PDB file of C-alpha atoms in Angstrom:
ATOM      1  CA  MET A   4     -20.190   8.479 -34.371  1.00  0.00           C
ATOM      2  CA  GLU A   5     -23.925   7.984 -34.123  1.00  0.00           C
ATOM      3  CA  PRO A   6     -25.595   8.549 -30.746  1.00  0.00           C
ATOM      4  CA  ALA A   7     -28.310   6.233 -29.546  1.00  0.00           C
ATOM      5  CA  SER A   8     -31.717   7.077 -30.945  1.00  0.00           C
ATOM      6  CA  GLU A   9     -34.914   6.935 -28.943  1.00  0.00           C
ATOM      7  CA  ASN A  10     -36.032   3.831 -30.808  1.00  0.00           C
ATOM      8  CA  SER A  11     -32.810   1.927 -30.267  1.00  0.00           C
ATOM      9  CA  LEU A  12     -31.752  -0.054 -27.282  1.00  0.00           C
ATOM     10  CA  SER A  13     -30.053   2.019 -24.613  1.00  0.00           C
ATOM     11  CA  PRO A  14     -26.236   2.077 -24.747  1.00  0.00           C
ATOM     12  CA  ARG A  15     -26.061   0.247 -21.438  1.00  0.00           C
ATOM     13  CA  VAL A  16     -28.255  -2.631 -22.598  1.00  0.00           C
ATOM     14  CA  SER A  17     -26.600  -2.724 -26.030  1.00  0.00           C
ATOM     15  CA  TRP A  18     -23.080  -2.875 -24.638  1.00  0.00           C
ATOM     16  CA  ALA A  19     -24.214  -5.408 -22.035  1.00  0.00           C
ATOM     17  CA  VAL A  20     -25.050  -7.710 -24.931  1.00  0.00           C
ATOM     18  CA  ALA A  21     -22.175  -6.774 -27.259  1.00  0.00           C
ATOM     19  CA  LEU A  22     -19.267  -6.953 -24.809  1.00  0.00           C
ATOM     20  CA  PRO A  23     -19.793 -10.576 -23.674  1.00  0.00           C
ATOM     21  CA  GLY A  24     -20.244 -11.607 -27.296  1.00  0.00           C
ATOM     22  CA  LEU A  25     -17.085  -9.757 -28.274  1.00  0.00           C
ATOM     23  CA  ALA A  26     -15.154 -11.347 -25.404  1.00  0.00           C
ATOM     24  CA  ILE A  27     -16.232 -14.827 -26.495  1.00  0.00           C
ATOM     25  CA  VAL A  28     -15.273 -14.200 -30.141  1.00  0.00           C
ATOM     26  CA  LEU A  29     -11.859 -12.818 -29.165  1.00  0.00           C
ATOM     27  CA  LEU A  30     -11.178 -15.740 -26.833  1.00  0.00           C
ATOM     28  CA  VAL A  31     -12.071 -18.192 -29.614  1.00  0.00           C
ATOM     29  CA  LEU A  32      -9.674 -16.401 -31.988  1.00  0.00           C
ATOM     30  CA  LEU A  33      -6.903 -16.493 -29.387  1.00  0.00           C
ATOM     31  CA  TRP A  34      -7.484 -20.210 -28.902  1.00  0.00           C
ATOM     32  CA  LEU A  35      -7.616 -21.020 -32.623  1.00  0.00           C
ATOM     33  CA  PHE A  36      -4.514 -18.970 -33.443  1.00  0.00           C
ATOM     34  CA  PHE A  37      -2.558 -19.533 -30.240  1.00  0.00           C
ATOM     35  CA  PRO A  38       0.670 -20.580 -32.056  1.00  0.00           C
ATOM     36  CA  THR A  39       0.596 -17.293 -33.970  1.00  0.00           C
ATOM     37  CA  VAL A  40      -0.090 -15.334 -30.784  1.00  0.00           C
ATOM     38  CA  TRP A  41       2.788 -17.086 -29.042  1.00  0.00           C
ATOM     39  CA  SER A  42       5.105 -16.328 -31.954  1.00  0.00           C
ATOM     40  CA  LEU A  43       4.337 -12.638 -31.452  1.00  0.00           C
ATOM     41  CA  VAL A  44       4.959 -12.747 -27.714  1.00  0.00           C
ATOM     42  CA  SER A  45       8.168 -14.776 -28.000  1.00  0.00           C
ATOM     43  CA  ILE A  46       9.650 -12.337 -30.534  1.00  0.00           C
ATOM     44  CA  TRP A  47       8.809  -9.374 -28.290  1.00  0.00           C
ATOM     45  CA  LEU A  48      10.556 -11.084 -25.377  1.00  0.00           C
ATOM     46  CA  ARG A  49      13.742 -12.157 -27.140  1.00  0.00           C
ATOM     47  CA  SER A  50      14.323  -9.373 -29.665  1.00  0.00           C
ATOM     48  CA  ASP A  51      15.451  -5.867 -28.735  1.00  0.00           C
ATOM     49  CA  THR A  52      14.446  -4.713 -32.205  1.00  0.00           C
ATOM     50  CA  TYR A  53      10.791  -5.652 -31.727  1.00  0.00           C
ATOM     51  CA  ALA A  54      10.473  -5.261 -27.962  1.00  0.00           C
ATOM     52  CA  HIS A  55       8.318  -2.162 -28.485  1.00  0.00           C
ATOM     53  CA  GLY A  56       5.569  -4.471 -29.796  1.00  0.00           C
ATOM     54  CA  ALA A  57       4.793  -5.544 -26.229  1.00  0.00           C
ATOM     55  CA  ILE A  58       3.481  -2.076 -25.330  1.00  0.00           C
ATOM     56  CA  VAL A  59       1.266  -1.697 -28.400  1.00  0.00           C
ATOM     57  CA  LEU A  60      -1.736  -3.575 -26.965  1.00  0.00           C
ATOM     58  CA  PRO A  61      -1.702  -1.695 -23.608  1.00  0.00           C
ATOM     59  CA  ILE A  62      -1.474   1.611 -25.489  1.00  0.00           C
ATOM     60  CA  SER A  63      -4.336   0.623 -27.774  1.00  0.00           C
ATOM     61  CA  LEU A  64      -6.487  -0.337 -24.786  1.00  0.00           C
ATOM     62  CA  TRP A  65      -5.647   2.965 -23.096  1.00  0.00           C
ATOM     63  CA  LEU A  66      -6.640   4.885 -26.245  1.00  0.00           C
ATOM     64  CA  ILE A  67      -9.963   3.033 -26.298  1.00  0.00           C
ATOM     65  CA  TRP A  68     -10.476   3.811 -22.608  1.00  0.00           C
ATOM     66  CA  GLU A  69      -9.871   7.498 -23.352  1.00  0.00           C
ATOM     67  CA  LYS A  70     -12.814   7.336 -25.766  1.00  0.00           C
ATOM     68  CA  ARG A  71     -15.168   5.822 -23.221  1.00  0.00           C
ATOM     69  CA  ALA A  72     -17.383   8.933 -23.097  1.00  0.00           C
ATOM     70  CA  GLY A  73     -18.061   8.699 -26.813  1.00  0.00           C
ATOM     71  CA  LEU A  74     -18.550   4.947 -26.620  1.00  0.00           C
ATOM     72  CA  ALA A  75     -21.119   5.350 -23.847  1.00  0.00           C
ATOM     73  CA  ASN A  76     -23.290   7.344 -26.253  1.00  0.00           C
ATOM     74  CA  ALA A  77     -22.932   4.848 -29.093  1.00  0.00           C
ATOM     75  CA  VAL A  78     -24.990   1.789 -29.910  1.00  0.00           C
ATOM     76  CA  PRO A  79     -23.181  -1.289 -31.270  1.00  0.00           C
ATOM     77  CA  GLN A  80     -24.591  -2.294 -34.658  1.00  0.00           C
ATOM     78  CA  PRO A  81     -23.301  -5.766 -35.642  1.00  0.00           C
ATOM     79  CA  THR A  82     -22.604  -6.069 -39.352  1.00  0.00           C
ATOM     80  CA  LEU A  83     -21.930  -8.923 -41.775  1.00  0.00           C
ATOM     81  CA  VAL A  84     -19.394  -7.177 -44.049  1.00  0.00           C
ATOM     82  CA  PRO A  85     -16.275  -7.768 -41.906  1.00  0.00           C
ATOM     83  CA  THR A  86     -17.355 -11.367 -41.338  1.00  0.00           C
ATOM     84  CA  LEU A  87     -17.253 -11.893 -45.103  1.00  0.00           C
ATOM     85  CA  LEU A  88     -13.820 -10.248 -45.244  1.00  0.00           C
ATOM     86  CA  MET A  89     -12.515 -12.808 -42.757  1.00  0.00           C
ATOM     87  CA  LEU A  90     -12.468 -15.451 -45.498  1.00  0.00           C
ATOM     88  CA  PRO A  91      -9.821 -13.791 -47.715  1.00  0.00           C
ATOM     89  CA  VAL A  92      -7.857 -12.611 -44.669  1.00  0.00           C
ATOM     90  CA  GLY A  93      -7.963 -16.119 -43.233  1.00  0.00           C
ATOM     91  CA  SER A  94      -6.694 -17.387 -46.586  1.00  0.00           C
ATOM     92  CA  VAL A  95      -3.741 -15.035 -46.310  1.00  0.00           C
ATOM     93  CA  TRP A  96      -3.010 -16.403 -42.837  1.00  0.00           C
ATOM     94  CA  LEU A  97      -3.233 -19.944 -44.224  1.00  0.00           C
ATOM     95  CA  LEU A  98      -0.796 -19.035 -47.001  1.00  0.00           C
ATOM     96  CA  GLY A  99       1.627 -17.752 -44.382  1.00  0.00           C
ATOM     97  CA  SER A 100       1.196 -20.957 -42.400  1.00  0.00           C
ATOM     98  CA  LEU A 101       1.792 -23.192 -45.426  1.00  0.00           C
ATOM     99  CA  THR A 102       4.890 -21.228 -46.473  1.00  0.00           C
ATOM    100  CA  ASP A 103       6.047 -20.863 -42.852  1.00  0.00           C
ATOM    101  CA  VAL A 104       6.229 -17.054 -43.119  1.00  0.00           C
ATOM    102  CA  LEU A 105       5.531 -15.786 -39.609  1.00  0.00           C
ATOM    103  CA  VAL A 106       4.996 -12.142 -40.491  1.00  0.00           C
ATOM    104  CA  ILE A 107       2.135 -13.040 -42.870  1.00  0.00           C
ATOM    105  CA  GLN A 108       0.515 -15.209 -40.194  1.00  0.00           C
ATOM    106  CA  GLN A 109       0.887 -12.443 -37.615  1.00  0.00           C
ATOM    107  CA  TYR A 110      -0.570  -9.720 -39.821  1.00  0.00           C
ATOM    108  CA  GLY A 111      -3.369 -12.105 -40.769  1.00  0.00           C
ATOM    109  CA  PHE A 112      -4.191 -12.772 -37.114  1.00  0.00           C
ATOM    110  CA  VAL A 113      -4.206  -9.076 -36.133  1.00  0.00           C
ATOM    111  CA  CYS A 114      -6.430  -8.252 -39.116  1.00  0.00           C
ATOM    112  CA  LEU A 115      -8.817 -11.048 -38.128  1.00  0.00           C
ATOM    113  CA  LEU A 116      -8.903  -9.598 -34.618  1.00  0.00           C
ATOM    114  CA  ILE A 117      -9.824  -6.162 -35.965  1.00  0.00           C
ATOM    115  CA  LEU A 118     -12.458  -7.627 -38.284  1.00  0.00           C
ATOM    116  CA  ALA A 119     -13.996  -9.565 -35.384  1.00  0.00           C
ATOM    117  CA  ILE A 120     -14.301  -6.375 -33.346  1.00  0.00           C
ATOM    118  CA  TRP A 121     -15.770  -4.554 -36.339  1.00  0.00           C
ATOM    119  CA  SER A 122     -18.351  -7.289 -36.917  1.00  0.00           C
ATOM    120  CA  ILE A 123     -19.590  -7.134 -33.312  1.00  0.00           C
ATOM    121  CA  VAL A 124     -19.593  -3.366 -32.616  1.00  0.00           C
ATOM    122  CA  GLY A 125     -20.478  -2.213 -36.124  1.00  0.00           C
ATOM    123  CA  THR A 126     -19.100   0.304 -38.598  1.00  0.00           C
ATOM    124  CA  PRO A 127     -19.815   3.600 -36.717  1.00  0.00           C
ATOM    125  CA  VAL A 128     -18.072   2.406 -33.543  1.00  0.00           C
ATOM    126  CA  THR A 129     -15.187   0.891 -35.519  1.00  0.00           C
ATOM    127  CA  ARG A 130     -14.721   4.181 -37.381  1.00  0.00           C
ATOM    128  CA  PHE A 131     -14.656   5.924 -33.998  1.00  0.00           C
ATOM    129  CA  LEU A 132     -11.963   3.492 -32.829  1.00  0.00           C
ATOM    130  CA  ALA A 133     -10.061   3.465 -36.133  1.00  0.00           C
ATOM    131  CA  PHE A 134      -6.692   4.600 -34.773  1.00  0.00           C
ATOM    132  CA  PRO A 135      -6.601   2.441 -31.601  1.00  0.00           C
ATOM    133  CA  LEU A 136      -7.524  -0.609 -33.670  1.00  0.00           C
ATOM    134  CA  GLY A 137      -5.148   0.210 -36.521  1.00  0.00           C
ATOM    135  CA  PHE A 138      -2.387   0.840 -33.993  1.00  0.00           C
ATOM    136  CA  LEU A 139      -2.480  -2.889 -33.201  1.00  0.00           C
ATOM    137  CA  LEU A 140      -0.789  -3.574 -36.551  1.00  0.00           C
ATOM    138  CA  LEU A 141       2.397  -2.038 -35.132  1.00  0.00           C
ATOM    139  CA  ALA A 142       2.630  -5.006 -32.745  1.00  0.00           C
ATOM    140  CA  VAL A 143       3.662  -7.229 -35.657  1.00  0.00           C
ATOM    141  CA  PRO A 144       7.477  -7.689 -35.788  1.00  0.00           C
ATOM    142  CA  ALA A 145       7.982  -6.412 -39.328  1.00  0.00           C
ATOM    143  CA  GLY A 146      10.830  -4.498 -40.926  1.00  0.00           C
ATOM    144  CA  GLU A 147      13.623  -7.054 -41.082  1.00  0.00           C
ATOM    145  CA  ALA A 148      13.991  -6.388 -44.827  1.00  0.00           C
ATOM    146  CA  LEU A 149      15.160  -2.863 -43.964  1.00  0.00           C
ATOM    147  CA  THR A 150      18.186  -4.097 -42.002  1.00  0.00           C
ATOM    148  CA  TYR A 151      20.755  -4.433 -44.776  1.00  0.00           C
ATOM    149  CA  PRO A 152      19.736  -1.297 -46.718  1.00  0.00           C
ATOM    150  CA  LEU A 153      19.978   0.664 -43.462  1.00  0.00           C
ATOM    151  CA  MET A 154      23.364  -0.933 -42.684  1.00  0.00           C
ATOM    152  CA  ASN A 155      24.685   0.332 -46.020  1.00  0.00           C
ATOM    153  CA  LEU A 156      23.106   3.744 -45.511  1.00  0.00           C
ATOM    154  CA  THR A 157      24.699   3.997 -42.062  1.00  0.00           C
ATOM    155  CA  ALA A 158      28.072   3.014 -43.510  1.00  0.00           C
ATOM    156  CA  ASP A 159      27.687   5.612 -46.287  1.00  0.00           C
ATOM    157  CA  PHE A 160      26.795   8.305 -43.772  1.00  0.00           C
ATOM    158  CA  THR A 161      29.580   7.412 -41.330  1.00  0.00           C
ATOM    159  CA  VAL A 162      32.342   7.101 -43.917  1.00  0.00           C
ATOM    160  CA  GLY A 163      31.217  10.309 -45.598  1.00  0.00           C
ATOM    161  CA  LEU A 164      31.407  12.267 -42.338  1.00  0.00           C
ATOM    162  CA  LEU A 165      34.772  10.733 -41.453  1.00  0.00           C
ATOM    163  CA  ARG A 166      36.198  11.832 -44.780  1.00  0.00           C
ATOM    164  CA  LEU A 167      34.742  15.310 -44.325  1.00  0.00           C
ATOM    165  CA  THR A 168      36.466  15.362 -40.929  1.00  0.00           C
ATOM    166  CA  GLY A 169      39.752  14.645 -42.719  1.00  0.00           C
ATOM    167  CA  ILE A 170      40.256  11.108 -41.424  1.00  0.00           C
ATOM    168  CA  PRO A 171      41.491   8.628 -44.082  1.00  0.00           C
ATOM    169  CA  VAL A 172      39.117   5.681 -44.454  1.00  0.00           C
ATOM    170  CA  TYR A 173      39.295   2.486 -46.466  1.00  0.00           C
ATOM    171  CA  ARG A 174      35.872   0.934 -47.013  1.00  0.00           C
ATOM    172  CA  ASP A 175      34.800  -2.510 -48.158  1.00  0.00           C
ATOM    173  CA  GLY A 176      31.026  -2.867 -48.013  1.00  0.00           C
ATOM    174  CA  THR A 177      29.958  -2.295 -44.407  1.00  0.00           C
ATOM    175  CA  PHE A 178      33.550  -2.742 -43.174  1.00  0.00           C
ATOM    176  CA  PHE A 179      35.933   0.182 -42.985  1.00  0.00           C
ATOM    177  CA  SER A 180      39.380   0.842 -41.582  1.00  0.00           C
ATOM    178  CA  LEU A 181      40.857   3.911 -39.915  1.00  0.00           C
ATOM    179  CA  PRO A 182      44.474   4.432 -38.883  1.00  0.00           C
ATOM    180  CA  SER A 183      43.350   3.738 -35.306  1.00  0.00           C
ATOM    181  CA  GLY A 184      41.473   0.485 -35.984  1.00  0.00           C
ATOM    182  CA  ASP A 185      38.820  -1.425 -37.903  1.00  0.00           C
ATOM    183  CA  TRP A 186      35.052  -0.991 -37.741  1.00  0.00           C
ATOM    184  CA  SER A 187      31.989  -2.633 -39.230  1.00  0.00           C
ATOM    185  CA  VAL A 188      28.305  -1.753 -39.332  1.00  0.00           C
ATOM    186  CA  VAL A 189      26.553  -4.866 -38.020  1.00  0.00           C
ATOM    187  CA  GLU A 190      22.829  -5.582 -37.828  1.00  0.00           C
ATOM    188  CA  GLU A 191      22.532  -4.051 -34.361  1.00  0.00           C
ATOM    189  CA  CYS A 192      23.929  -0.796 -35.764  1.00  0.00           C
ATOM    190  CA  SER A 193      21.539  -0.615 -38.713  1.00  0.00           C
ATOM    191  CA  GLY A 194      19.121   1.585 -36.795  1.00  0.00           C
ATOM    192  CA  VAL A 195      16.075  -0.614 -37.484  1.00  0.00           C
ATOM    193  CA  ARG A 196      15.181  -0.780 -33.795  1.00  0.00           C
ATOM    194  CA  TYR A 197      15.395   3.011 -33.492  1.00  0.00           C
ATOM    195  CA  LEU A 198      13.336   3.492 -36.652  1.00  0.00           C
ATOM    196  CA  LEU A 199      10.546   1.127 -35.582  1.00  0.00           C
ATOM    197  CA  ALA A 200      10.384   2.579 -32.072  1.00  0.00           C
ATOM    198  CA  SER A 201      10.433   6.125 -33.452  1.00  0.00           C
ATOM    199  CA  VAL A 202       7.603   5.454 -35.902  1.00  0.00           C
ATOM    200  CA  THR A 203       5.495   3.839 -33.173  1.00  0.00           C
ATOM    201  CA  LEU A 204       6.019   6.755 -30.792  1.00  0.00           C
ATOM    202  CA  GLY A 205       5.691   9.268 -33.622  1.00  0.00           C
ATOM    203  CA  MET A 206       2.302   7.925 -34.708  1.00  0.00           C
ATOM    204  CA  LEU A 207       1.052   8.008 -31.119  1.00  0.00           C
ATOM    205  CA  PHE A 208       2.354  11.560 -30.584  1.00  0.00           C
ATOM    206  CA  ALA A 209       0.817  12.762 -33.857  1.00  0.00           C
ATOM    207  CA  TYR A 210      -2.564  11.243 -33.005  1.00  0.00           C
ATOM    208  CA  LEU A 211      -2.653  12.769 -29.527  1.00  0.00           C
ATOM    209  CA  ASN A 212      -1.363  16.228 -30.428  1.00  0.00           C
ATOM    210  CA  PHE A 213      -2.670  17.116 -33.888  1.00  0.00           C
ATOM    211  CA  SER A 214      -6.234  17.386 -35.133  1.00  0.00           C
ATOM    212  CA  PHE A 215      -5.462  17.852 -38.835  1.00  0.00           C
ATOM    213  CA  LEU A 216      -4.559  14.818 -40.926  1.00  0.00           C
ATOM    214  CA  TRP A 217      -1.815  16.631 -42.851  1.00  0.00           C
ATOM    215  CA  LYS A 218      -0.048  17.546 -39.599  1.00  0.00           C
ATOM    216  CA  ARG A 219      -0.200  13.949 -38.435  1.00  0.00           C
ATOM    217  CA  LEU A 220       1.226  12.689 -41.725  1.00  0.00           C
ATOM    218  CA  VAL A 221       4.037  15.266 -41.702  1.00  0.00           C
ATOM    219  CA  PHE A 222       5.059  14.332 -38.166  1.00  0.00           C
ATOM    220  CA  VAL A 223       4.970  10.601 -38.936  1.00  0.00           C
ATOM    221  CA  LEU A 224       7.212  11.259 -41.959  1.00  0.00           C
ATOM    222  CA  PHE A 225       9.430  13.305 -39.639  1.00  0.00           C
ATOM    223  CA  SER A 226       9.611  10.332 -37.247  1.00  0.00           C
ATOM    224  CA  VAL A 227      10.789   8.154 -40.155  1.00  0.00           C
ATOM    225  CA  VAL A 228      13.480  10.481 -41.514  1.00  0.00           C
ATOM    226  CA  VAL A 229      14.955  11.723 -38.226  1.00  0.00           C
ATOM    227  CA  PRO A 230      16.024   8.354 -36.714  1.00  0.00           C
ATOM    228  CA  VAL A 231      17.628   7.265 -40.000  1.00  0.00           C
ATOM    229  CA  PHE A 232      19.907  10.294 -40.146  1.00  0.00           C
ATOM    230  CA  ALA A 233      20.328  10.359 -36.369  1.00  0.00           C
ATOM    231  CA  ASN A 234      21.559   6.766 -36.443  1.00  0.00           C
ATOM    232  CA  GLY A 235      24.186   7.715 -39.030  1.00  0.00           C
ATOM    233  CA  LEU A 236      25.318  10.581 -36.799  1.00  0.00           C
ATOM    234  CA  ARG A 237      25.341   8.241 -33.794  1.00  0.00           C
ATOM    235  CA  ALA A 238      27.563   5.765 -35.650  1.00  0.00           C
ATOM    236  CA  TYR A 239      29.919   8.550 -36.692  1.00  0.00           C
ATOM    237  CA  LEU A 240      30.208   9.855 -33.107  1.00  0.00           C
ATOM    238  CA  ILE A 241      30.893   6.354 -31.778  1.00  0.00           C
ATOM    239  CA  VAL A 242      33.655   5.822 -34.343  1.00  0.00           C
ATOM    240  CA  MET A 243      35.117   9.223 -33.485  1.00  0.00           C
ATOM    241  CA  ILE A 244      35.090   8.430 -29.753  1.00  0.00           C
ATOM    242  CA  GLY A 245      36.859   5.146 -30.468  1.00  0.00           C
ATOM    243  CA  HIS A 246      39.340   6.805 -32.833  1.00  0.00           C
ATOM    244  CA  LEU A 247      40.229   9.666 -30.474  1.00  0.00           C
ATOM    245  CA  SER A 248      40.565   7.315 -27.479  1.00  0.00           C
ATOM    246  CA  ASN A 249      42.783   4.831 -29.343  1.00  0.00           C
ATOM    247  CA  MET A 250      39.940   2.291 -29.355  1.00  0.00           C
ATOM    248  CA  LYS A 251      39.555   2.333 -25.568  1.00  0.00           C
ATOM    249  CA  LEU A 252      36.034   3.772 -25.534  1.00  0.00           C
ATOM    250  CA  ALA A 253      32.801   3.044 -27.429  1.00  0.00           C
ATOM    251  CA  THR A 254      33.902  -0.426 -28.532  1.00  0.00           C
ATOM    252  CA  GLY A 255      31.997  -2.670 -26.103  1.00  0.00           C
ATOM    253  CA  VAL A 256      28.862  -2.457 -23.998  1.00  0.00           C
ATOM    254  CA  ASP A 257      29.272   1.312 -23.751  1.00  0.00           C
ATOM    255  CA  HIS A 258      28.794   1.363 -27.518  1.00  0.00           C
ATOM    256  CA  LEU A 259      25.175   0.233 -27.048  1.00  0.00           C
ATOM    257  CA  ILE A 260      24.669   2.505 -24.047  1.00  0.00           C
ATOM    258  CA  TYR A 261      25.709   5.527 -26.090  1.00  0.00           C
ATOM    259  CA  GLY A 262      23.251   4.404 -28.753  1.00  0.00           C
ATOM    260  CA  TRP A 263      20.193   4.288 -26.485  1.00  0.00           C
ATOM    261  CA  VAL A 264      21.100   7.500 -24.678  1.00  0.00           C
ATOM    262  CA  PHE A 265      21.525   9.244 -28.013  1.00  0.00           C
ATOM    263  CA  PHE A 266      18.234   7.826 -29.269  1.00  0.00           C
ATOM    264  CA  GLY A 267      16.454   9.080 -26.139  1.00  0.00           C
ATOM    265  CA  ILE A 268      17.833  12.559 -26.728  1.00  0.00           C
ATOM    266  CA  VAL A 269      16.762  12.484 -30.383  1.00  0.00           C
ATOM    267  CA  ILE A 270      13.208  11.411 -29.474  1.00  0.00           C
ATOM    268  CA  ALA A 271      13.008  14.156 -26.835  1.00  0.00           C
ATOM    269  CA  ILE A 272      14.101  16.758 -29.402  1.00  0.00           C
ATOM    270  CA  MET A 273      11.626  15.385 -31.930  1.00  0.00           C
ATOM    271  CA  PHE A 274       8.760  15.657 -29.453  1.00  0.00           C
ATOM    272  CA  TRP A 275       9.870  19.141 -28.402  1.00  0.00           C
ATOM    273  CA  PHE A 276       9.867  20.248 -32.012  1.00  0.00           C
ATOM    274  CA  GLY A 277       6.455  18.692 -32.594  1.00  0.00           C
ATOM    275  CA  SER A 278       5.031  20.364 -29.484  1.00  0.00           C
ATOM    276  CA  MET A 279       5.779  23.779 -30.977  1.00  0.00           C
ATOM    277  CA  TRP A 280       3.079  23.335 -33.640  1.00  0.00           C
ATOM    278  CA  ARG A 281       0.673  21.109 -31.762  1.00  0.00           C
ATOM    279  CA  ASP A 282      -3.012  22.003 -31.914  1.00  0.00           C
ATOM    280  CA  PRO A 283      -4.879  23.352 -28.863  1.00  0.00           C
ATOM    281  CA  VAL A 284      -5.741  20.625 -26.384  1.00  0.00           C
ATOM    282  CA  GLY A 285      -9.449  21.309 -26.606  1.00  0.00           C
ATOM    283  CA  LYS A 286      -9.426  21.017 -30.393  1.00  0.00           C
ATOM    284  CA  VAL A 287      -7.492  17.760 -30.290  1.00  0.00           C
ATOM    285  CA  ARG A 288      -9.819  16.367 -27.607  1.00  0.00           C
ATOM    286  CA  ALA A 289     -12.848  17.285 -29.695  1.00  0.00           C
ATOM    287  CA  GLY A 290     -11.301  15.523 -32.681  1.00  0.00           C
ATOM    288  CA  LEU A 291     -10.485  12.371 -30.704  1.00  0.00           C
ATOM    289  CA  ASN A 292     -13.976  12.169 -29.246  1.00  0.00           C
ATOM    290  CA  GLY A 293     -15.641  12.979 -32.542  1.00  0.00           C
ATOM    291  CA  GLY A 294     -14.001  10.244 -34.578  1.00  0.00           C
ATOM    292  CA  GLY A 295     -10.686   8.697 -35.675  1.00  0.00           C
TER     293      GLY A 295
END
C-alpha cells in the first residue's frame, strides 16, 4: 500500500472523485449484465447447496470496511491495464452466453466487476483489497460437477464402515441394502453443500486468523478434507440410526436435521482446532492493514 505523497491529491479529494466514478461504472455493469446478476440471485434463493453465496457480498463489503484506515491513507491511481483485460474476459462471458452455460457467464461477470474496481482505484489499492475482492468469486454457484463423485465417495465410506461394524451390505452403485431396509446416496447426501460452505467459511477464518500464507493454505486444505470425510461419517451414523431403530428414525425430515446439526458441530470443531495455532491478533491485524 502506498500512502499519499505530498505532491499527490489528498486522500479525501482523491476518493471524492474516485468513488462516484466507481459507483457509476458498477451501476452500468449491473445494468448491462442484469440477466446474469439475476441468475446468481435466483440460484442463491432456490438452492440450499448455493445459499451461502448470498452472504459473500456482505462479507466482502465488511472486509473492505475493516480496511478503511488503510484506504484513508491511500490515493486511487486509475490504470488502463485492467480495462484492456476486460476484452478477453468479456469474450469469455459472451462464450458462456452463446453456449448457455450460466457458470461461465457468472464468473465472467464477477471478474469484470473486479477489473472495473481495479481500473478505477489502481493497482496498489487493489492489491490491498486482494482478498475481499477475490472472495467475491465464491458467490458463483459452482461445484455441481463434484456431486456424483462425492455421492460415490460417500457410498464407499458408508458401506465400508458398515462392513467394519459387521453389518452385511449389498451394494449396487449408490444403492445399498441392509437386513433392516434399503438406502441410497442421493444428490442431497453428496456433501457438496457442506463442502462449499466449509471452504467459504474456512477461507474467511484463515484470512482473519493467520498472517502467514502457508498457514492459510493449510487451513483451507483442512476445510476441504474435513467436510468430505465428515459427510461420510454423517451418512454412516444416519444409516446406523435407521438400522437400529428398525427404520423409524433418520429416514425423513429428521435425516436432514441430523445432517445440519452434525455439520455445525464439525465446523465448530474445525474452528476450535484452527484457533489453537492462530497468530497473535496484533500480528494478524498488521498483516490485514498492510496488504492482502
